[in-house]
Coordinates of C-alpha atoms in Angstrom, one line a residue:
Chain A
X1 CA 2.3 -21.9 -20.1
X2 CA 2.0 -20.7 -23.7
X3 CA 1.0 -16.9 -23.2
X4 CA -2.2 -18.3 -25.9
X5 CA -3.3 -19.9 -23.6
X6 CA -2.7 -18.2 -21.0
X7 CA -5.0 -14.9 -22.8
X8 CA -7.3 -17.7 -23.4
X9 CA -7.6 -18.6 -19.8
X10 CA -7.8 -15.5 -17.6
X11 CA -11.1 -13.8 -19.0
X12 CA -12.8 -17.1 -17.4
X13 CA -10.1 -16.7 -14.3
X14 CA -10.9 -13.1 -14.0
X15 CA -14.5 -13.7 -14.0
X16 CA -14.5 -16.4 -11.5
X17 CA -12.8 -14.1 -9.1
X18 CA -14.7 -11.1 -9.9
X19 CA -17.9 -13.2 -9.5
X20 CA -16.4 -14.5 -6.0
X21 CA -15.8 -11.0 -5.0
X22 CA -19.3 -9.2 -5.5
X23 CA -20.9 -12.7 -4.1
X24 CA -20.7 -11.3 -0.8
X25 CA -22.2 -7.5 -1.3
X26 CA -21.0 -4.8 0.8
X27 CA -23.6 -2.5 2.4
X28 CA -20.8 0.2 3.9
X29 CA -20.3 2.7 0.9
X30 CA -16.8 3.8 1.9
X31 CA -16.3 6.6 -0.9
X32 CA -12.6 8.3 -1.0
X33 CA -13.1 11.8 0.2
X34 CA -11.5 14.2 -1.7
X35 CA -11.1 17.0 0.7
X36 CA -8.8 14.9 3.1
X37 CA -6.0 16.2 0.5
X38 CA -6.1 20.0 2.3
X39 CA -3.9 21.2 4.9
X40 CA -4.6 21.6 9.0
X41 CA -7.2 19.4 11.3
X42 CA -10.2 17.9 9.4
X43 CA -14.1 16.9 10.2
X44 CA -15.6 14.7 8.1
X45 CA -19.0 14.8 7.3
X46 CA -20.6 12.3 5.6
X47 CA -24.2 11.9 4.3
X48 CA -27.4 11.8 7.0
X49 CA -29.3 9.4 4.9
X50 CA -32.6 8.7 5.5
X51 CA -32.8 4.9 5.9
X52 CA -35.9 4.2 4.3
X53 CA -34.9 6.4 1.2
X54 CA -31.4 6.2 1.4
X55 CA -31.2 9.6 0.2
X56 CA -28.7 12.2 2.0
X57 CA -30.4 15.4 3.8
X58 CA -30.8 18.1 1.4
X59 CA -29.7 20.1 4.6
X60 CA -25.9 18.8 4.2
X61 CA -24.2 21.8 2.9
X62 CA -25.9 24.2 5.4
X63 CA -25.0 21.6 8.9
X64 CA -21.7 21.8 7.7
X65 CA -21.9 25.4 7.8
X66 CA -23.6 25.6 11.1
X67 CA -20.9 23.1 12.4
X68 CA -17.9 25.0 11.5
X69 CA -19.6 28.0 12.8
X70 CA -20.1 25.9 16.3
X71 CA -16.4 24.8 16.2
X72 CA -15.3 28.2 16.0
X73 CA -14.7 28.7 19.9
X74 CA -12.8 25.7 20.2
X75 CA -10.7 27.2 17.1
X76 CA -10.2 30.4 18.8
X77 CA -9.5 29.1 22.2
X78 CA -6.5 26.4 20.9
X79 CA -5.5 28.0 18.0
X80 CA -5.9 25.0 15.9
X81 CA -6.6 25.1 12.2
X82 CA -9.7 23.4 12.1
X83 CA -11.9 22.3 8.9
X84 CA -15.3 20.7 9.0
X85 CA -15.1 19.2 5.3
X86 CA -18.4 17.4 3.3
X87 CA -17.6 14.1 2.0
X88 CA -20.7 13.2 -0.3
X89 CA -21.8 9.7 -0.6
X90 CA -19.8 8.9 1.8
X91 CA -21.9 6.1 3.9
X92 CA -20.1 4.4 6.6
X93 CA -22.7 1.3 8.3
X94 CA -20.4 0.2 11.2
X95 CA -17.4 1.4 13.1
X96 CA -16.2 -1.9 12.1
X97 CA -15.9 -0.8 8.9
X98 CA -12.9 1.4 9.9
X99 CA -10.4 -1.3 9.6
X100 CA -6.2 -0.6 10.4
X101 CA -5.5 1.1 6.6
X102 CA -8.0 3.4 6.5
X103 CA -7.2 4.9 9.8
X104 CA -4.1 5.1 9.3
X105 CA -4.5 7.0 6.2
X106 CA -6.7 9.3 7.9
X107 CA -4.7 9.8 10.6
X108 CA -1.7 10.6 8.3
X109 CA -3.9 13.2 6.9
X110 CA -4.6 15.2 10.1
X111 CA -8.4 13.8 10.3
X112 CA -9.2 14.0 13.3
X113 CA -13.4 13.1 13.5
X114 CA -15.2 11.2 11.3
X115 CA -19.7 11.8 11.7
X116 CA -22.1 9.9 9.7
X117 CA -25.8 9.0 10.7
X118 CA -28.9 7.3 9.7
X119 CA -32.8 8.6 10.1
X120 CA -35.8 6.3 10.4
X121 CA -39.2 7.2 11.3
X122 CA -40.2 5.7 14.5
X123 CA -42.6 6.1 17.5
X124 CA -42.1 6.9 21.3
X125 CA -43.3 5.2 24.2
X126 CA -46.5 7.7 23.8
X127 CA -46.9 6.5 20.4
X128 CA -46.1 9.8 18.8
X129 CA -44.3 9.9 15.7
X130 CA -40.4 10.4 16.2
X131 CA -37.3 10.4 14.1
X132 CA -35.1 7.8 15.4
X133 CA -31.1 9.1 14.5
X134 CA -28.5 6.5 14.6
X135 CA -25.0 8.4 14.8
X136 CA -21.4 7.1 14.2
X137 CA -18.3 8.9 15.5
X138 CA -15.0 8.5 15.0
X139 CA -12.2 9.2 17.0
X140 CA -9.5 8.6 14.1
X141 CA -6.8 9.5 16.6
X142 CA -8.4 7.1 19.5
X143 CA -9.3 4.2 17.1
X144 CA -5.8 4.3 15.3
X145 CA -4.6 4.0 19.0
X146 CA -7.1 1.3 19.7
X147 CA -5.7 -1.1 16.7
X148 CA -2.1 -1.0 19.3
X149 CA -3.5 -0.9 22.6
X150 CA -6.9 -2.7 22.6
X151 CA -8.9 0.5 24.3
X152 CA -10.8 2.8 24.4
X153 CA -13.3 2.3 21.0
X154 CA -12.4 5.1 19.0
X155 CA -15.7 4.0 17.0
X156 CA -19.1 4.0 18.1
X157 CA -22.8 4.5 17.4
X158 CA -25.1 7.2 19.6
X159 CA -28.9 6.5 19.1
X160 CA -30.9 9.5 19.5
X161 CA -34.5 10.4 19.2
X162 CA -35.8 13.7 17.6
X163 CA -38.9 15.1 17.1
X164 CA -38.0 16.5 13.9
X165 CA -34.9 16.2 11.2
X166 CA -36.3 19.3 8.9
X167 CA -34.1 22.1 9.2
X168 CA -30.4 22.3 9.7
X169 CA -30.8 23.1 13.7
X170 CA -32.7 19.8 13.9
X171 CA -30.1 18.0 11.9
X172 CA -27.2 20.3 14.7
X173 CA -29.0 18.6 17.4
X174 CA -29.0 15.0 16.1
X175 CA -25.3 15.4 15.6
X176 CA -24.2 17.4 18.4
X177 CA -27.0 17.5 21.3
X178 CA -25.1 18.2 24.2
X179 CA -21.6 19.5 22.5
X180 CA -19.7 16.4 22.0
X181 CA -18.3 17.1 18.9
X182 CA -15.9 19.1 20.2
X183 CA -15.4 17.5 23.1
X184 CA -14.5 14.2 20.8
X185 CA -12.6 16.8 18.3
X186 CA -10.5 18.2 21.7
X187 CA -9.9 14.3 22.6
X188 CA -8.5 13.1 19.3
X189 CA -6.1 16.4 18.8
X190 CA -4.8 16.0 22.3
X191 CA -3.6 12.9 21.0
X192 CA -2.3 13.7 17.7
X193 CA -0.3 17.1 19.1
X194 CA 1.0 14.2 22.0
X195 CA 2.2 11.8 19.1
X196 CA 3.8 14.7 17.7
X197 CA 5.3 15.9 21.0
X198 CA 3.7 19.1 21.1
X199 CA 3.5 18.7 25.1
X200 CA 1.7 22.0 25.9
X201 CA -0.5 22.0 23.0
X202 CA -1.4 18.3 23.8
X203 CA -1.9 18.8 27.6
X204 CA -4.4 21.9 27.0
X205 CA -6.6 20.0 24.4
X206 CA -6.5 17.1 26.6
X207 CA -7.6 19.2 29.3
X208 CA -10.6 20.5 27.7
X209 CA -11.3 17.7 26.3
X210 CA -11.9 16.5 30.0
X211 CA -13.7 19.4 31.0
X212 CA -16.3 19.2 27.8
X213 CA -16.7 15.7 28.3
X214 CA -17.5 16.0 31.8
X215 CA -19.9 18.8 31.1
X216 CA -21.6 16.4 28.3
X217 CA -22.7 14.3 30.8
X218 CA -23.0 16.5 33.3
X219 CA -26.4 16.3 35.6
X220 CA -26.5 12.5 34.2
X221 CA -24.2 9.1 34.6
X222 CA -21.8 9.0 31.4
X223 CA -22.7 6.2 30.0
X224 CA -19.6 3.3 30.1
X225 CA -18.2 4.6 26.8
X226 CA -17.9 8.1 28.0
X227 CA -16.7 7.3 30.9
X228 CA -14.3 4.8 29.2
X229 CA -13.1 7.8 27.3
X230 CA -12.8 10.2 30.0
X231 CA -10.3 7.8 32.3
X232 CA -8.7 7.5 28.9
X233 CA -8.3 11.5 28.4
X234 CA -7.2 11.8 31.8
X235 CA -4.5 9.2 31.8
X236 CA -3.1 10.5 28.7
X237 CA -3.3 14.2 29.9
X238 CA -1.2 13.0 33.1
X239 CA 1.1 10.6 30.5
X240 CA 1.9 14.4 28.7
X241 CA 3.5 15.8 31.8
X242 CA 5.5 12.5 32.3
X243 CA 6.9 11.9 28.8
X244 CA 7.9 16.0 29.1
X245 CA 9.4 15.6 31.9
X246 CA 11.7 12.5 30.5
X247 CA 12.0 14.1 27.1
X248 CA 16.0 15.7 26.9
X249 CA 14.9 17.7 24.3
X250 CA 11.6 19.3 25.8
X251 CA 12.8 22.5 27.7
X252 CA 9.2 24.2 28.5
X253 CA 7.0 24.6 31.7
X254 CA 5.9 21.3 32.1
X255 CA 9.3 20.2 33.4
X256 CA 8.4 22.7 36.3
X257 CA 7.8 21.0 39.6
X258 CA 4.4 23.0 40.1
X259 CA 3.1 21.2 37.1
X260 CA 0.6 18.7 38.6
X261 CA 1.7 15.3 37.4
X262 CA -1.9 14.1 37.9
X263 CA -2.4 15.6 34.7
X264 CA -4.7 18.6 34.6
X265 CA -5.7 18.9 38.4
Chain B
X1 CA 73.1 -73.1 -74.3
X2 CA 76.5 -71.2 -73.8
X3 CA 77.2 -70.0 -70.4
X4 CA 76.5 -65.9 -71.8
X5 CA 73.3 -67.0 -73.2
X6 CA 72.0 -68.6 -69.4
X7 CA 73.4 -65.1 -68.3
X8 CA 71.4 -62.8 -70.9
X9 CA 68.4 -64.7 -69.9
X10 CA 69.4 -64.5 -66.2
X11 CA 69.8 -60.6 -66.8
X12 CA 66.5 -59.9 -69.1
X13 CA 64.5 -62.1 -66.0
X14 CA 66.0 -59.6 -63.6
X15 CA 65.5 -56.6 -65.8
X16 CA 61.7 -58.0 -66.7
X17 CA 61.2 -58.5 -62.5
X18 CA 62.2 -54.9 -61.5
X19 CA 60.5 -53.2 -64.0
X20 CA 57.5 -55.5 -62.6
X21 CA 58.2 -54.5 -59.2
X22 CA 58.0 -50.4 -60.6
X23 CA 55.1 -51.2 -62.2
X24 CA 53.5 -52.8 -59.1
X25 CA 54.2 -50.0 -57.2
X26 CA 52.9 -47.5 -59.9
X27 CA 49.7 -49.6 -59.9
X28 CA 49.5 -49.3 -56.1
X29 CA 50.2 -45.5 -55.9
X30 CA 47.1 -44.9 -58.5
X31 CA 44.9 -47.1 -56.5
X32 CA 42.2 -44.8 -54.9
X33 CA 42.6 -44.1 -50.9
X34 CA 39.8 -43.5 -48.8
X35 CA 37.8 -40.4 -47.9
X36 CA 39.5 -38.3 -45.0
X37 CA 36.9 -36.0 -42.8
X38 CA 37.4 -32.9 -44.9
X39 CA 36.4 -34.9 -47.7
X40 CA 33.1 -35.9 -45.6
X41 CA 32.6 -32.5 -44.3
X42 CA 32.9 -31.0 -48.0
X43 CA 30.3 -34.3 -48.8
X44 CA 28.2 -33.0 -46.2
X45 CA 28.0 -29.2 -45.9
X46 CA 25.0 -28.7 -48.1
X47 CA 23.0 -31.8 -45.9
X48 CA 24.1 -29.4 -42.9
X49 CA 23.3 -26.0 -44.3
X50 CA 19.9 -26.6 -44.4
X51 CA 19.4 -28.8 -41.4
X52 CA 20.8 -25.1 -39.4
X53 CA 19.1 -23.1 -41.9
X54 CA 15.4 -25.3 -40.4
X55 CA 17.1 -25.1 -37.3
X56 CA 17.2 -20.9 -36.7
X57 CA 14.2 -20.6 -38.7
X58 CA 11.8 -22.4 -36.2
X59 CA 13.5 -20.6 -33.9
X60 CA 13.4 -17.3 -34.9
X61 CA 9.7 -17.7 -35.9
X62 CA 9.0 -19.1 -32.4
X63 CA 10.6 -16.0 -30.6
X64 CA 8.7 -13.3 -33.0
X65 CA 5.8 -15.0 -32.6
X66 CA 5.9 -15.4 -29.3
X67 CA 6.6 -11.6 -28.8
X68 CA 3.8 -10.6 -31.2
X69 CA 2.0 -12.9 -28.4
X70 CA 3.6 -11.2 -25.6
X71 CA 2.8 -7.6 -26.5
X72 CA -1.3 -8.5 -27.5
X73 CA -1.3 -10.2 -24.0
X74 CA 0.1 -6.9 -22.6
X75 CA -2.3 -4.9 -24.5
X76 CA -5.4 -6.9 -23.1
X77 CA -3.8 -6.9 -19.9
X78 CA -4.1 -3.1 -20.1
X79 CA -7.6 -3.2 -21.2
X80 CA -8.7 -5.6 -18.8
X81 CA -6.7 -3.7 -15.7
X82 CA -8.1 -0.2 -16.8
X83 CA -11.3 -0.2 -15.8
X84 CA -9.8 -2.1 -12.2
X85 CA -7.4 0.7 -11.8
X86 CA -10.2 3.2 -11.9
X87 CA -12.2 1.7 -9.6
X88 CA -9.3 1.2 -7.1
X89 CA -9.5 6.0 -6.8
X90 CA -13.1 6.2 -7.6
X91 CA -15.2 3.1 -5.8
X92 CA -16.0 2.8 -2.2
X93 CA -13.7 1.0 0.0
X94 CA -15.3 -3.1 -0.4
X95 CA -15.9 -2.1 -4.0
X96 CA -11.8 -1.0 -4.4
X97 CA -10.9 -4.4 -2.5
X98 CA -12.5 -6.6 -5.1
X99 CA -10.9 -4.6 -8.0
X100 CA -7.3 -5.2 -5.8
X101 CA -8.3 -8.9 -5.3
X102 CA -9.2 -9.4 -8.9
X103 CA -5.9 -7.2 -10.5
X104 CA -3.6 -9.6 -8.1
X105 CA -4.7 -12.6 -10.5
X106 CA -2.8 -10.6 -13.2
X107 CA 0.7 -11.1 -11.2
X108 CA 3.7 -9.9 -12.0
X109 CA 2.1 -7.6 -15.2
X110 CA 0.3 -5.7 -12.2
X111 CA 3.0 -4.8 -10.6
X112 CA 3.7 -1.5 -12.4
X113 CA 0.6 0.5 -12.0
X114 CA -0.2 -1.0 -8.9
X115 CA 3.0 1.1 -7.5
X116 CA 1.7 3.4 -9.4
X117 CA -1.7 3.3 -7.6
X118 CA 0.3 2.9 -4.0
X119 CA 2.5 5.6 -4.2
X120 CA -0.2 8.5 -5.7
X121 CA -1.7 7.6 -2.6
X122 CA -5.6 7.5 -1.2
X123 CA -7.2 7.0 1.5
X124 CA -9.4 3.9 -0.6
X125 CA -6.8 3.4 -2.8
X126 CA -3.7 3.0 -1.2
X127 CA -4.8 0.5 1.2
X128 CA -6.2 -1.5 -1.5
X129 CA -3.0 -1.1 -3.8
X130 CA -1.0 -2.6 -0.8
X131 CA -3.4 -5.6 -0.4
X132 CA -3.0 -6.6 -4.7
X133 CA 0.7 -6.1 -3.9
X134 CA 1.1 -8.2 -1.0
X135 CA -1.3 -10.8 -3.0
X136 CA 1.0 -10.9 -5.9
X137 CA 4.0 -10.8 -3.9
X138 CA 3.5 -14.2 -2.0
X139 CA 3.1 -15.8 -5.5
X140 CA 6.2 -13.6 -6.8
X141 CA 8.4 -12.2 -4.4
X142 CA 11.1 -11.0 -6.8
X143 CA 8.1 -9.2 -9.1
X144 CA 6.8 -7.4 -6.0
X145 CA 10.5 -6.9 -3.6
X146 CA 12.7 -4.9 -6.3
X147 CA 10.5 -2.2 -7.2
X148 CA 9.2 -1.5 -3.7
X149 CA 13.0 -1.8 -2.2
X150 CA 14.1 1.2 -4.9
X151 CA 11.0 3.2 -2.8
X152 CA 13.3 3.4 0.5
X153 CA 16.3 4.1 -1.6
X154 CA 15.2 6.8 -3.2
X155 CA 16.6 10.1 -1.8
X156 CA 14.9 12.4 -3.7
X157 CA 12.2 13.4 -1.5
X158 CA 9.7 12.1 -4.3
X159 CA 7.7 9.8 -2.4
X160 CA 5.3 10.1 0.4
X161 CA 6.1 8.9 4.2
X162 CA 3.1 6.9 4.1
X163 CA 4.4 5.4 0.7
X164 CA 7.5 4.5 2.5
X165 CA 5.8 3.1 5.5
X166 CA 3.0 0.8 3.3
X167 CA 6.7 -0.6 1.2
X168 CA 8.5 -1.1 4.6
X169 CA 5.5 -3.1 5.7
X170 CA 5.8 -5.1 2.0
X171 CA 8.9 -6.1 2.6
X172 CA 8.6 -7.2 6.4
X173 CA 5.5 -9.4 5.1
X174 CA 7.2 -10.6 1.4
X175 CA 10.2 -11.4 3.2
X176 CA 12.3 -9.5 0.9
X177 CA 15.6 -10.5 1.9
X178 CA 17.4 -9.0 -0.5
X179 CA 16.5 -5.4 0.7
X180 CA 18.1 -5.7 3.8
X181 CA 21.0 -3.5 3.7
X182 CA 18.7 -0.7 1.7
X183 CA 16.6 -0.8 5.3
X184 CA 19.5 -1.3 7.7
X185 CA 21.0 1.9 6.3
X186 CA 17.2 3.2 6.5
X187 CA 17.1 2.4 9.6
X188 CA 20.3 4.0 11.0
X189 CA 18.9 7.2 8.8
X190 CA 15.7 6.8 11.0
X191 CA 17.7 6.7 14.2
X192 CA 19.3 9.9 14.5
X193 CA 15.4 11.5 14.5
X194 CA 15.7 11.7 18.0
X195 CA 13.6 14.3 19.0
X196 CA 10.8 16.7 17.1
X197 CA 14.1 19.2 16.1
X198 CA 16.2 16.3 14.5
X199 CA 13.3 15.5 11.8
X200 CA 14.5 18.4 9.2
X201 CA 17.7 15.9 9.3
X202 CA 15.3 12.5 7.2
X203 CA 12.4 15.2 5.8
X204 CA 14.5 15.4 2.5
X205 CA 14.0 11.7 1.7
X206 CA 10.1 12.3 2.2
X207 CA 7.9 13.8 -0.1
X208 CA 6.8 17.8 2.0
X209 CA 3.0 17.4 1.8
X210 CA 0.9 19.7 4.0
X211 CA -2.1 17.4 4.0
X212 CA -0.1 14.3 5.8
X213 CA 2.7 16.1 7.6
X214 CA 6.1 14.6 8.6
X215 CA 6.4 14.9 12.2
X216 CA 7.5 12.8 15.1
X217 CA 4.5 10.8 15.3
X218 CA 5.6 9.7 11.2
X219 CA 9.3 9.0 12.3
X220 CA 7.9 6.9 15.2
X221 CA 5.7 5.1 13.0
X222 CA 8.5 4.4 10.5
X223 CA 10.8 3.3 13.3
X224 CA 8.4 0.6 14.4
X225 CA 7.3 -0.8 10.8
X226 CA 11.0 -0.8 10.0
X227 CA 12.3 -2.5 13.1
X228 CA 9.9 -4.9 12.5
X229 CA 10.1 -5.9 8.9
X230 CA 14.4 -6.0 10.4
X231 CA 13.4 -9.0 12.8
X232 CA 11.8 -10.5 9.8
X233 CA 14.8 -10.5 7.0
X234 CA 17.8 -11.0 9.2
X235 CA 19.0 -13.9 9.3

């Protein structure tokens, strides 16, 4: 074709396609996050919007403060380096939404939990006023494992109900109520220091993983997703002491017969 | 009539008859002979001349005009991609995926910054730099194989693993046949990674970035992408 033409042409082409591509509109506002760039185990946090306004919680900056500072013990007690880092306008609507690419980028770039969440006003079976909190989680390690293995979901919602979303300990509560986000942050750098085959390191996150997740939902039934998650931590925890044991090159304790090959029991 | 005056006669007619027969021949050599093809090319040089003078002329106008043509297109493909390649760092991830859809109708003039665009990396952009490429690609294999091959060739350590693993997947789904021996000897580069001591042995073909590591669970990665895209483009 004469390259005239051709200039002539694509202005309508590139229209037709560009038309064809906003036709369907997106309501996921999947923003690059530029912090993912730094060095050592990351948190994202994305915007708590409010759902009617769609405006992120004023409160952002100081939760992700609060959640580093609730992080710290599980910092100190693996020695990881751990980074809860605020990725603005960030707006995930679905786990779905975290296709094969994107977690594998993340996962590349040591992200290890992704939060996000919604408000809306709502009432409670009393008819009192309530702030009904939809949260997402995920589990880049768990999910990016999901897209080989089929299970568990490394991406899921948590509905919650709170009486209030006005300061930063409500907002802690919403995302955090009984301490899962360091049991899911334990979970998915279990993983990555397994894929890495950092045995020891992998078998004492995976361990307390376990333990934090059992204590979540302690005093209630774990819901099937927990528990999902919990036969998956175990398995892997007990898949560690195998694969060290096979491993030529892996000279530590683990190859010791003492070591429980039930995992961490 | 005496006998010597038959034999003067007899002797003029003879005389008369060979000077006849010089004269015939004379005559004969003077005739004009006809034209030879030096003669017609000498005739016809001038008719030629200007037919090839027409000739390189149309031609030679064609190919400056066509590459007067050629570099506006390329300068409105730049301004039309611009804005497309901004949107692939700065807009969220559906909004990226249109821009990569749309900058795939551009073919094999994408191709350039779209590498460009894959190996500066992203968590948006990446992915979506891959998808344009792949798009383009099953159009124009050749466009899309060459530059992406010269990615796992490279030994200067300039390149990201995750750029190398997003062009080993390219050529696995492109069918790049060509780039076969580039990733067998990859490959066998790959294989003595044994264990999380022997990576120092491939870390110099890989960009060191502290943000996406090169550890085992990257070499295992690139062993399975590569052995892969292997089972696609042998024969």
């Amino acid at each position: 074709m004469n390259p005239h033409n051709l200039s002539r042409v694509r202005p309508a082409l590139l229209a037709a396609i560009a038309l064809l591509s906003v036709a369907a509109p997106a309501e996921a506002q999947l923003v690059p996050c530029a912090g993912i760039q730094g060095t050592g185990y990351k948190i994202l946090l994305d915007d708590i919007f409010d759902a009617a306004g769609g405006t992120a919680s004023p409160l952002m900056s100081s939760l992700v403060f609060k959640l580093t500072t609730n992080l710290e013990q599980l910092q100190l007690e693996s020695g990881l380096p751990l980074k809860v880092i605020r990725c603005a306008k960030r707006r995930p609507s679905d786990p779905a939404d975290f296709k094969r690419p994107m977690v594998e980028q993340l996962n590349a770039r040591q992200v290890v939990l992704e939060v996000w969440g919604t408000t809306a006003q709502a009432t409670d079976t009393a008819g009192s006023p309530v702030h009904e909190a939809t949260v997402g989680y995920l589990l880049v390690p768990v999910r990016f494992d999901e897209f080989t293995q089929g299970q568990p979901s490394g991406a899921f919602l948590s509905s919650k109900q709170a009486k209030s979303v006005t300061s930063v300990e409500d907002l802690v509560r919403v995302v955090d109520q009984s301490g899962e986000l360091a049991a899911y942050v334990a979970v998915s750098t279990g993983v990555k220091l397994l894929r890495a085959r950092d045995y020891e390191a992998a078998r004492a996150q995976l361990c307390r993983a376990d333990a934090l997740l059992t204590k979540v939902s302690s005093g209630q039934t774990p819901a099937t997703r927990d528990k999902a998650l919990i036969s998956y931590v175990q398995a892997l925890a007990a898949d560690v002491v195998a694969q060290a044991r096979k491993d030529p090159a892996y000279t530590g304790t683990l190859k010791s017969p003492l070591v429980s090959a039930g995992g961490c029991r | 009539m005496t006998d010597e005056a038959h034999a003067q006669a007899a002797e003029v007619a003879v005389a008369r008859e060979t000077r006849l027969t010089r004269l015939e021949e004379d005559v004969k050599k003077l005739k004009p002979k006809g034209k030879d093809g030096w003669d017609m090319l000498q005739a016809l040089t001038p008719l030629l001349a200007g037919i090839l003078l027409a000739f390189v002329s149309y031609f030679l106008t064609g190919s400056v005009n066509n590459a007067i043509q050629r570099g506006q297109l390329q300068l409105s493909n730049v301004k039309e991609m611009r804005e497309l390649l901004a949107q692939l760092d700065t807009a969220d991830a559906a909004a990226a995926d249109s821009a990569a859809f749309t900058l795939s109708a551009f073919g094999r003039p994408a191709v350039p910054p779209l590498m460009a665009a894959l190996l500066a990396g992203g968590d948006v952009r990446m992915p979506a730099a891959e998808r344009s490429l792949r798009a383009i690609g099953l159009n124009d294999p050749a466009a899309v194989c060459e530059p992406i091959r010269r990615v796992i060739d490279n030994r200067t350590g300039r390149f990201s693993w995750l750029a190398h693993l997003s062009t080993i997947r390219l050529l696995g789904d492109l069918e790049c046949r060509d780039a076969r021996a580039s990733l067998e000897a990859y490959s066998r580069a790959l294989s003595l990674v044994k264990a999380p001591a022997d990576i120092e042995q491939f870390a110099s073909r890989v960009e060191r970035d502290p943000g996406s590591p090169f550890d085992f669970s990257a070499v295992e990665q690139l062993q399975t992408e590569t052995a892969r895209t292997l089972r696609i483009i042998r024969p």
